[in-house]
CSV table of C-alpha atoms in Angstrom, one decimal:
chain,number,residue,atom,x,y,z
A,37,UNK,CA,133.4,158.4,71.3
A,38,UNK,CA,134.6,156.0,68.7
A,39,UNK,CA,137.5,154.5,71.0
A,40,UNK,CA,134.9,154.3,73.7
A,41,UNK,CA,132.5,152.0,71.6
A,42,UNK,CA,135.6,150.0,70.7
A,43,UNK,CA,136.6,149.7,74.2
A,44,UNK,CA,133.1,148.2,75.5
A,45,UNK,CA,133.0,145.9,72.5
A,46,UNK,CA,136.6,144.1,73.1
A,47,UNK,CA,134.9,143.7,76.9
A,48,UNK,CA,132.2,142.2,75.4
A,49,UNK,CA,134.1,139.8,74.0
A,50,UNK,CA,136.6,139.1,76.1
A,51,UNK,CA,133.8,138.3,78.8
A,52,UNK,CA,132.3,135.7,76.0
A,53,UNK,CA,134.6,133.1,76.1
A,54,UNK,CA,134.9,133.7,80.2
A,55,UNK,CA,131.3,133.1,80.5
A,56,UNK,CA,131.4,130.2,78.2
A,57,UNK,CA,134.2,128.5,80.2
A,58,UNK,CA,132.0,128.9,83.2
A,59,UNK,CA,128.8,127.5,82.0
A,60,UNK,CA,131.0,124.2,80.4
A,61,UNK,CA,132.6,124.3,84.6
A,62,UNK,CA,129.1,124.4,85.4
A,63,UNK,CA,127.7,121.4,83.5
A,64,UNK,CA,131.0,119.3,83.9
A,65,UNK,CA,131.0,120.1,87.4
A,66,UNK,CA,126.4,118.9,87.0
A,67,UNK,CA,127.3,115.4,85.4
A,68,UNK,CA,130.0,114.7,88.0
A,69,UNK,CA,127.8,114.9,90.4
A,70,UNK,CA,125.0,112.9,88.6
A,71,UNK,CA,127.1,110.3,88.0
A,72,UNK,CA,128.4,110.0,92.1
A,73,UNK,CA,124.3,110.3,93.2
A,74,UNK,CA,124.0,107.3,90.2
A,75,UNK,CA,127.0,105.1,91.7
A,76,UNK,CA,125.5,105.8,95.2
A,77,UNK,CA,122.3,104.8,94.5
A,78,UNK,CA,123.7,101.7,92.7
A,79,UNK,CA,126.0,100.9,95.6
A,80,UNK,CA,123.0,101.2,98.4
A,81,UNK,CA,121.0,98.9,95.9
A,82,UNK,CA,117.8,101.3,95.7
A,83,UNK,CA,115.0,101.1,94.2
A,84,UNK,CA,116.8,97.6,92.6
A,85,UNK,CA,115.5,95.8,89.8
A,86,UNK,CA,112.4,93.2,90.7
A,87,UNK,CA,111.7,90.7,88.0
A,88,UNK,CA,110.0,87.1,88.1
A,89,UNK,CA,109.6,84.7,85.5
A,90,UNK,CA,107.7,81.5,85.3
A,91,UNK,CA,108.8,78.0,83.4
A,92,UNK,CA,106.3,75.1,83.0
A,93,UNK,CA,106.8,72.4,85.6
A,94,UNK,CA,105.0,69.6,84.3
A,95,UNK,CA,101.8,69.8,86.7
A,96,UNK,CA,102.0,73.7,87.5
A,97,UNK,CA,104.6,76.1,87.5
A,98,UNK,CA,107.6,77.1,88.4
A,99,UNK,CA,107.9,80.3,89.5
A,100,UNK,CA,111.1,82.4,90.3
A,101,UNK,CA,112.1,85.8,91.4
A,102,UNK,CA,114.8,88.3,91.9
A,103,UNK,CA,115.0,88.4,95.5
A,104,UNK,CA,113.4,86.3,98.6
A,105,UNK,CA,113.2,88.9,101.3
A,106,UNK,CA,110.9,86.7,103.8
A,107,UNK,CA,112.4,83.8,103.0
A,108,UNK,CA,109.1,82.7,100.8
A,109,UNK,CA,111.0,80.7,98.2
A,110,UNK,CA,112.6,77.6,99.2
A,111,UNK,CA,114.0,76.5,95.8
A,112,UNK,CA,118.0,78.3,94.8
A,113,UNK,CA,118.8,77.8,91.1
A,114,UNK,CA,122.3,78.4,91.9
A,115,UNK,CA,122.3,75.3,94.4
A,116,UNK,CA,119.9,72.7,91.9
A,117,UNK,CA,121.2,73.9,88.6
A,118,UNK,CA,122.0,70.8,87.5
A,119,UNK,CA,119.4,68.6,88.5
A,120,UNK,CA,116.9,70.9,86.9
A,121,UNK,CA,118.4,70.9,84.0
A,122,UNK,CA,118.3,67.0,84.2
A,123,UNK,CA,114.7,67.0,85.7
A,124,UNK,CA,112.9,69.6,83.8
A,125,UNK,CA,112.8,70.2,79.9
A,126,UNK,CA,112.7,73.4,80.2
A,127,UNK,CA,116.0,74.3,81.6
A,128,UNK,CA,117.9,72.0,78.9
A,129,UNK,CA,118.6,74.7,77.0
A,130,UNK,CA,121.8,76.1,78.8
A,131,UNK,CA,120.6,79.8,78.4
A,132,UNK,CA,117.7,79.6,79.5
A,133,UNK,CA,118.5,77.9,82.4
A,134,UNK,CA,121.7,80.9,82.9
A,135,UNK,CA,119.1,84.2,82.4
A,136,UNK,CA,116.7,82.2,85.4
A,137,UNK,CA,119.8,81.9,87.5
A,138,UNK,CA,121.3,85.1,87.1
A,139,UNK,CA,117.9,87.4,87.5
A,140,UNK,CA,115.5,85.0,88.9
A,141,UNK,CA,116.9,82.3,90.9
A,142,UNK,CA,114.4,82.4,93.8
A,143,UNK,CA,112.1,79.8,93.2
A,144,UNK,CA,108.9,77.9,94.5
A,145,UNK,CA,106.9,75.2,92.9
A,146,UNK,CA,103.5,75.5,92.3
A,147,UNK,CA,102.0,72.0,91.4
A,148,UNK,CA,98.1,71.7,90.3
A,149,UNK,CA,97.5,68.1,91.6
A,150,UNK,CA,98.4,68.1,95.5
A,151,UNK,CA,96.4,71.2,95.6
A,152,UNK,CA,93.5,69.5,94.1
A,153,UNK,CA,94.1,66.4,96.0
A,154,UNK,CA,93.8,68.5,99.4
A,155,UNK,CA,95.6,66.9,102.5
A,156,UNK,CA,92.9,65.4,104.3
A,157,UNK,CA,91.5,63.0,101.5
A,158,UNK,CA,90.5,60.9,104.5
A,159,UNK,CA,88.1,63.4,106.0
A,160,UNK,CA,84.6,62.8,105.8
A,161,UNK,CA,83.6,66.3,104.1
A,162,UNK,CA,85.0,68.9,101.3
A,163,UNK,CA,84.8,71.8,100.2
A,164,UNK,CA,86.1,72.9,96.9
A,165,UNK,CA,87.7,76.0,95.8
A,166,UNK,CA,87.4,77.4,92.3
A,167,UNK,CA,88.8,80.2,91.1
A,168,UNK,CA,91.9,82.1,89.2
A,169,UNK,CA,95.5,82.7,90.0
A,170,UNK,CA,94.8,83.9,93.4
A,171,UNK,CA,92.6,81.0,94.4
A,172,UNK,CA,95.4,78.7,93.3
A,173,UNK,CA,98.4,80.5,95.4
A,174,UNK,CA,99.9,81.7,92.5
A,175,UNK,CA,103.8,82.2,94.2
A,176,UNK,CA,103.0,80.6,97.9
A,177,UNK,CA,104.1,77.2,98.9
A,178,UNK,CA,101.5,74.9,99.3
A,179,UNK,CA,101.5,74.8,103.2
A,180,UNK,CA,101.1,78.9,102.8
A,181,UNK,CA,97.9,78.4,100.3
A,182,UNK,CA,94.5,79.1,101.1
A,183,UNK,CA,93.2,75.2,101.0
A,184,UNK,CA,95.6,74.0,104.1
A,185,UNK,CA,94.8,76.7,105.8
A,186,UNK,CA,91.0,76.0,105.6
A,187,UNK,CA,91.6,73.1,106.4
A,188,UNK,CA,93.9,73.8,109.4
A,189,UNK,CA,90.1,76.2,111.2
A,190,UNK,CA,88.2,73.1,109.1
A,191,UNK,CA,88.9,70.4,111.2
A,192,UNK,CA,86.4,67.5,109.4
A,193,UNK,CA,86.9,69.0,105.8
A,194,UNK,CA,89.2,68.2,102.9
A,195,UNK,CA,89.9,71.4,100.9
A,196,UNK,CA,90.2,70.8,97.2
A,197,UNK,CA,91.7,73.6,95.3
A,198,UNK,CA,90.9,73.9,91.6
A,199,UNK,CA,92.1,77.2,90.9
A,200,UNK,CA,94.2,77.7,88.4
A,201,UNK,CA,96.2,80.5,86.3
A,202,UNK,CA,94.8,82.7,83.8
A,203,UNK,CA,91.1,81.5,84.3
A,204,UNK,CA,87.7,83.6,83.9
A,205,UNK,CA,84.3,83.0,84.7
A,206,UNK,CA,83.5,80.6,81.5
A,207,UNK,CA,86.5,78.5,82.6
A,208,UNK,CA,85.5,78.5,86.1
A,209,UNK,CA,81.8,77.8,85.1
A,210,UNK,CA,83.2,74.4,83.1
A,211,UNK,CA,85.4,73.6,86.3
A,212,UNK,CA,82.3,73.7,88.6
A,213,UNK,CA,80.6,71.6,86.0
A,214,UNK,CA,83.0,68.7,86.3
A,215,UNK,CA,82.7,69.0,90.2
A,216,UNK,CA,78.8,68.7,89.9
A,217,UNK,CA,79.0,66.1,86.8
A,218,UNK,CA,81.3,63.7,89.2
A,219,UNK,CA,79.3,63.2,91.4
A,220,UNK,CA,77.4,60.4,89.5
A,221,UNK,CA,78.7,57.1,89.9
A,222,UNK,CA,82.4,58.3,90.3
A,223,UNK,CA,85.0,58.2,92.9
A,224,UNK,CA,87.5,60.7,93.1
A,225,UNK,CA,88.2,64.1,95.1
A,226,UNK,CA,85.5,65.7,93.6
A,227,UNK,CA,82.5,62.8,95.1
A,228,UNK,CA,80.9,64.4,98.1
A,229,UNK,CA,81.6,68.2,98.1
A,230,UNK,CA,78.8,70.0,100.1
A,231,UNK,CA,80.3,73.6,99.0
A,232,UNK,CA,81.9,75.6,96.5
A,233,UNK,CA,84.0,78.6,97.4
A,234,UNK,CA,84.6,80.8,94.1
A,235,UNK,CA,87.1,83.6,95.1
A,236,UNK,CA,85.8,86.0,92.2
A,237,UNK,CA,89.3,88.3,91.2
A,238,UNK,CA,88.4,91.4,89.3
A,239,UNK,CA,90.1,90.3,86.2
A,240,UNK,CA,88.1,87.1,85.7
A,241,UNK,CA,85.7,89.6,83.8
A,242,UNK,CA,88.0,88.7,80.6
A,243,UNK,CA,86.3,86.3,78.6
A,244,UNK,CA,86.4,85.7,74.5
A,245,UNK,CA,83.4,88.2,74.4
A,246,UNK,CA,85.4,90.9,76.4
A,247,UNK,CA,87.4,93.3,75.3
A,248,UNK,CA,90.4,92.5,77.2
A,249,UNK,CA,90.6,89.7,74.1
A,250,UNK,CA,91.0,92.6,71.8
A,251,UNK,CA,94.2,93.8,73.2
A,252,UNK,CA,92.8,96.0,76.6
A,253,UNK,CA,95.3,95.1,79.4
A,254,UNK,CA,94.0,95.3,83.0
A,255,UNK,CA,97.7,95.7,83.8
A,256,UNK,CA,99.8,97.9,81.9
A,257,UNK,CA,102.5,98.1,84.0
A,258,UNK,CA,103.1,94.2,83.1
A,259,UNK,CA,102.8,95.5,79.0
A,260,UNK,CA,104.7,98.1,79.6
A,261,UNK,CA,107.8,96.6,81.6
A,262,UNK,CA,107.7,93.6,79.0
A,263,UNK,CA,108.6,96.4,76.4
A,264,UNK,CA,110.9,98.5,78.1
A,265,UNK,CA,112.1,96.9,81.5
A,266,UNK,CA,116.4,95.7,82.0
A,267,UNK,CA,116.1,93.6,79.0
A,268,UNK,CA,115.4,95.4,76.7
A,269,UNK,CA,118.1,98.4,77.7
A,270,UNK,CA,121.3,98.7,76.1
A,271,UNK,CA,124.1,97.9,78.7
A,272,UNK,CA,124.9,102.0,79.7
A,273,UNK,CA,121.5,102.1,81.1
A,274,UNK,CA,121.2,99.1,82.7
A,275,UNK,CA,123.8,99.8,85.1
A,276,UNK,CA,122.3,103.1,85.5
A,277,UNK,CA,120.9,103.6,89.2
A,278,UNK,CA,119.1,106.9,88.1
A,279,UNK,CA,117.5,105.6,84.7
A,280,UNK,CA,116.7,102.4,86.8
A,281,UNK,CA,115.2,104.4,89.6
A,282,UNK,CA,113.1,106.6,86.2
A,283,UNK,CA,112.0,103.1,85.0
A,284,UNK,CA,110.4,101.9,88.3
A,285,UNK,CA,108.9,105.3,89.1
A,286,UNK,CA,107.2,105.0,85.4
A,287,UNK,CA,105.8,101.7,86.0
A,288,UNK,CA,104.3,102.9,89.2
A,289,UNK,CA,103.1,105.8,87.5
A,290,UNK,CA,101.0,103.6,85.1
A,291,UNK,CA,100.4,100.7,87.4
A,292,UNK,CA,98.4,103.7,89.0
A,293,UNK,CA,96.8,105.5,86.2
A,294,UNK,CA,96.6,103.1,83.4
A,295,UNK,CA,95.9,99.8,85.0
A,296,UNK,CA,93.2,101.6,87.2
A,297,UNK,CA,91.6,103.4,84.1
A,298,UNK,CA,91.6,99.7,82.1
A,299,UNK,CA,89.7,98.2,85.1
A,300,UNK,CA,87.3,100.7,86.0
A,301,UNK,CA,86.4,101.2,81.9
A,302,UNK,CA,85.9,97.5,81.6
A,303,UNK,CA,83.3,97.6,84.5
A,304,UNK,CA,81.6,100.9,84.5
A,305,UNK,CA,81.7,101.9,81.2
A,306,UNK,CA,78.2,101.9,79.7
A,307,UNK,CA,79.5,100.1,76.3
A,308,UNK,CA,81.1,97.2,78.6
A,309,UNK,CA,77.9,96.7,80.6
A,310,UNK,CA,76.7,93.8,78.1
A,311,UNK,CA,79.9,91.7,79.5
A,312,UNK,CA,79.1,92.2,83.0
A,313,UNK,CA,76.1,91.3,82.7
A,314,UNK,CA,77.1,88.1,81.2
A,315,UNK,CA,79.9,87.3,83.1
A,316,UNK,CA,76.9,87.5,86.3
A,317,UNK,CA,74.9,85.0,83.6
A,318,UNK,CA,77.8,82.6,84.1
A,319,UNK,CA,77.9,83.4,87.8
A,320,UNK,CA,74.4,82.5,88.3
A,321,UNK,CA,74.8,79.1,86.2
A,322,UNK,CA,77.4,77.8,88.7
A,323,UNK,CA,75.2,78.3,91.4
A,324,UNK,CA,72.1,76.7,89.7
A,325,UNK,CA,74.5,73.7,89.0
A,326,UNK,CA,75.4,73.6,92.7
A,327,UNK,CA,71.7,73.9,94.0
A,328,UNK,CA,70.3,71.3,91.4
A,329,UNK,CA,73.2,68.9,93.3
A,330,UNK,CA,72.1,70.4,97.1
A,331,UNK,CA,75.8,71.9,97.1
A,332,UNK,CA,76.5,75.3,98.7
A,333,UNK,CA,77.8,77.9,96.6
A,334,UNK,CA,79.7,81.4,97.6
A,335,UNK,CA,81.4,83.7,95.9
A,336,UNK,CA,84.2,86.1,97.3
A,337,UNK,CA,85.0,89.0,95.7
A,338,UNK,CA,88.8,88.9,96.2
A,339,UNK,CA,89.9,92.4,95.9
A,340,UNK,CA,93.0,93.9,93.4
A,341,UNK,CA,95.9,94.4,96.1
A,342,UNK,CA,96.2,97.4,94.6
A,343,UNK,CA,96.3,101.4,95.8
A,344,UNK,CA,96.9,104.2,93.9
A,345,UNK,CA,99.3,106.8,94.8
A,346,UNK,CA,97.3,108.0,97.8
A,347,UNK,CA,96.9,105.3,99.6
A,348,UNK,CA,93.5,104.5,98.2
A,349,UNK,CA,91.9,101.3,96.9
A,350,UNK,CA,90.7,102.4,93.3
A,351,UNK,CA,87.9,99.8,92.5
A,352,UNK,CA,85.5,100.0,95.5
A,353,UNK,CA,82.8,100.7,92.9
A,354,UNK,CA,83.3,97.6,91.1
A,355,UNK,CA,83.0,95.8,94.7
A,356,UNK,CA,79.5,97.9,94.7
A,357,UNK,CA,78.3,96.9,91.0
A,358,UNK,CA,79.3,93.0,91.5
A,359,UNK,CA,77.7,92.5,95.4
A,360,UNK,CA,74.3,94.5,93.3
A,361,UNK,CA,74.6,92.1,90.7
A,362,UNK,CA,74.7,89.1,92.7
A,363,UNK,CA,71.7,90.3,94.9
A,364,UNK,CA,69.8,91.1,91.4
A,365,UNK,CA,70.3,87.2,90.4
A,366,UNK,CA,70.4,85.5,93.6
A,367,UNK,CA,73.7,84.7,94.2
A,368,UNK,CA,75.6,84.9,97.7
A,369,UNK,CA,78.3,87.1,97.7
A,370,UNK,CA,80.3,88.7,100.1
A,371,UNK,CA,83.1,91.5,99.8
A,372,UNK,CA,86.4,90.8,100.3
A,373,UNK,CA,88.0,93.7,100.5
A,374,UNK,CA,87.0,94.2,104.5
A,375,UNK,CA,89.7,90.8,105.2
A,376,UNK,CA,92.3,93.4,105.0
A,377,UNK,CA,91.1,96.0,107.0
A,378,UNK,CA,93.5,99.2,106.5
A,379,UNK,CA,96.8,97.4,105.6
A,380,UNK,CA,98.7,98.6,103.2
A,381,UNK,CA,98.7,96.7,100.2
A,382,UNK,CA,101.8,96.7,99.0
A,383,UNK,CA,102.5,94.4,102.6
A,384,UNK,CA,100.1,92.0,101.2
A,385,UNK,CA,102.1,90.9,97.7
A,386,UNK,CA,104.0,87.6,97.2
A,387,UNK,CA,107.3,89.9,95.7
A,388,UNK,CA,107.8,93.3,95.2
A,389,UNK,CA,107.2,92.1,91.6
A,390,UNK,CA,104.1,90.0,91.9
A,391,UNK,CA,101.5,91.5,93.0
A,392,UNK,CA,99.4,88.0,94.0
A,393,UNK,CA,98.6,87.2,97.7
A,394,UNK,CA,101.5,86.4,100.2
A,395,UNK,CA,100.7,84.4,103.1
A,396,UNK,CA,99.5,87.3,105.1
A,397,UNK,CA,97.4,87.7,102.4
A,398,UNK,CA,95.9,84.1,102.2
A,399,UNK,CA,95.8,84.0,106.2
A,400,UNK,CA,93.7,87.1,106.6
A,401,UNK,CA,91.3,86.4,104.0
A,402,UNK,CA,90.9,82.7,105.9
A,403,UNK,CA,90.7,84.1,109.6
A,404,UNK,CA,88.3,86.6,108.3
A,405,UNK,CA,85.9,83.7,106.5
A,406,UNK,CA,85.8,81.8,109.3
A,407,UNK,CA,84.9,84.4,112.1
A,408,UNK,CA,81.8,85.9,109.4
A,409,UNK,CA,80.8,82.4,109.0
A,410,UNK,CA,81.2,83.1,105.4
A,411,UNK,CA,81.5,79.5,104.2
A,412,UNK,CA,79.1,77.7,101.5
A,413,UNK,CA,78.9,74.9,103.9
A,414,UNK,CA,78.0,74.3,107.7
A,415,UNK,CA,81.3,74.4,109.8
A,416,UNK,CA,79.3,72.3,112.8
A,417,UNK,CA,78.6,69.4,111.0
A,418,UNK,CA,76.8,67.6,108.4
């Protein structure tokens, strides 16, 4: 019995280290093939890294990007490295100007003043456009923007544009207020608007009353990726094509739960209802500025281009609360969100990452204007 025991127990262990051996195969044999799947997905250049920065420009911005798929951007840093770095202040430091070339070096101009000039300054009517980053073309070319191509189915208007990046509702009420205030005994652009078209964005809620000026970010994917997008990864994972492909899947994940959440909390929560409330206040103002001056006044809620995981877009009851609102105080508003129709949103961004409005974007939202006669002026005539 004994030499029986003893016989089972040097099998045992002689099957240890044979077991062992195959489970180290096993693992070695794992990583291989982690590592070909990572150098395939590198070499087919999927999902790839999307980045874009902006640099001041004087009178706008200068915004550049990783890639120009549509042939949107008409300015290569490679080509004009050197006279921007003459030109502009901001690319005389040397590595400044090499990180923009390197990851960003697809670039378009976005200058404030011809869009505020309009190109028609010779026509007898305008119509001005207030308004955030999306009102202002944030990424398009100016031909691409929404004010030439008003002024394209506009055929007697000048469009001036005064949108411009990073504005809310008390910015856009003080805009609106120069427009009005102009009027007397001035010349300039602004003398003789009959309308004012405020394309409304969903993040223009954010004011210094808000919470959104106590840290709440409408887009986390944009905190997020700032804290731990390419940049900030040591140089192993950067190359990675499976940790990259992890890092975009993450920011999806939260562009789709967290940025959703902030928006619909800042809106519908009961505690946040005093800040709609006075973001309509200001809403309202604008339009009793216009009417004191016999100017027409609109507002357009532009919609998010934004869908979550399912194909859904998240904030149609925000669209709901803000078309009540501006029937409670009086205000004309009309709904954006039916310009698109059922296209995908995604088909509707400037970049892949920048999720402003392309041209398609821009040219849907004016054909769809126009054929609702949803202007704050007469189209016919004066």
């Amino acid at each position: 019995m004994k030499i029986e025991g003893n016989n089972k127990s040097e099998k045992s262990q002689a099957a240890r280290p044979s077991l062992v051996k195959r489970l180290l195969f096993s693992l070695l044999i794992f990583l291989a093939l982690l590592v070909v799947l990572d150098r395939i997905i590198v070499l087919i250049g999927w999902p790839a890294w999307a980045r874009h920065e902006g640099a001041n420009n004087g009178d706008g911005v200068l915004l550049c990007y990783s890639s120009d798929p549509d042939d949107s951007f008409p300015l290569d840093l490679a080509e004009s490295a050197a006279d921007l770095a003459r030109a502009r202040p901001f690319f005389k430091d040397k590595a400044v100007l090499k990180r923009f070339v390197r990851d960003t070096p697809h670039c378009v101009s976005c200058e404030e003043f011809p869009r505020r000039q309009g190109a028609h300054p010779e026509r007898p009517r305008k119509l001005a456009l207030v308004g955030g980053s999306f009102t202002a073309a944030y990424g398009l070319e100016l031909r691409y923007s929404l004010g030439p191509l008003l002024e394209q189915k506009l055929p007697q208007f000048n469009v001036n544009n005064y949108g411009y990046v990073g504005t809310n509702t008390e910015d856009v009420l003080g805009v609106v207020g120069d427009i009005m205030g102009s009027d007397v005994g001035l010349r300039g652009p602004h003398v003789g608007t009959e309308g004012v078209l405020y394309f409304y964005n969903l993040n223009d809620l954010e004011g210094a009353d808000h919470p959104w000026a106590n840290g709440l970010s409408w887009n986390a994917t944009d905190e997020w990726w700032n804290h731990n997008g390419p940049s900030h990864l040591s140089p192993i994972f950067r190359i990675s094509g499976l940790f990259r492909a992890y890092l975009i899947y993450k920011s999806r994940r939260l562009e789709s739960d967290e940025t959703v959440s902030n928006l619909k909390r800042a809106y519908l929560a009961p505690e946040n209802r005093l800040h709609v409330e006075r973001t309509m206040g200001r809403i309202k103002q604008m339009m009793e500025l216009t009417r004191a001056r016999g100017v027409g006044f609109l507002v357009v809620i532009y919609p998010m281009l934004h869908q979550d995981l399912a194909g859904r877009y998240p904030f149609g009851a925000i669209h709901k609360l803000l078309l009540n609102k501006c029937k409670e105080a009086g205000v004309k508003c009309v709904d954006g969100l039916p310009a698109f129709g059922g296209q995908d949103m995604v088909d509707l961004h400037v970049h892949r990452a920048d999720a402003h409005p392309n041209k398609l974007a821009a040219r849907l939202m004016v054909d769809y204007l126009i054929k609702g006669g949803h202007l704050p002026v007469s189209s016919k005539g004066p």
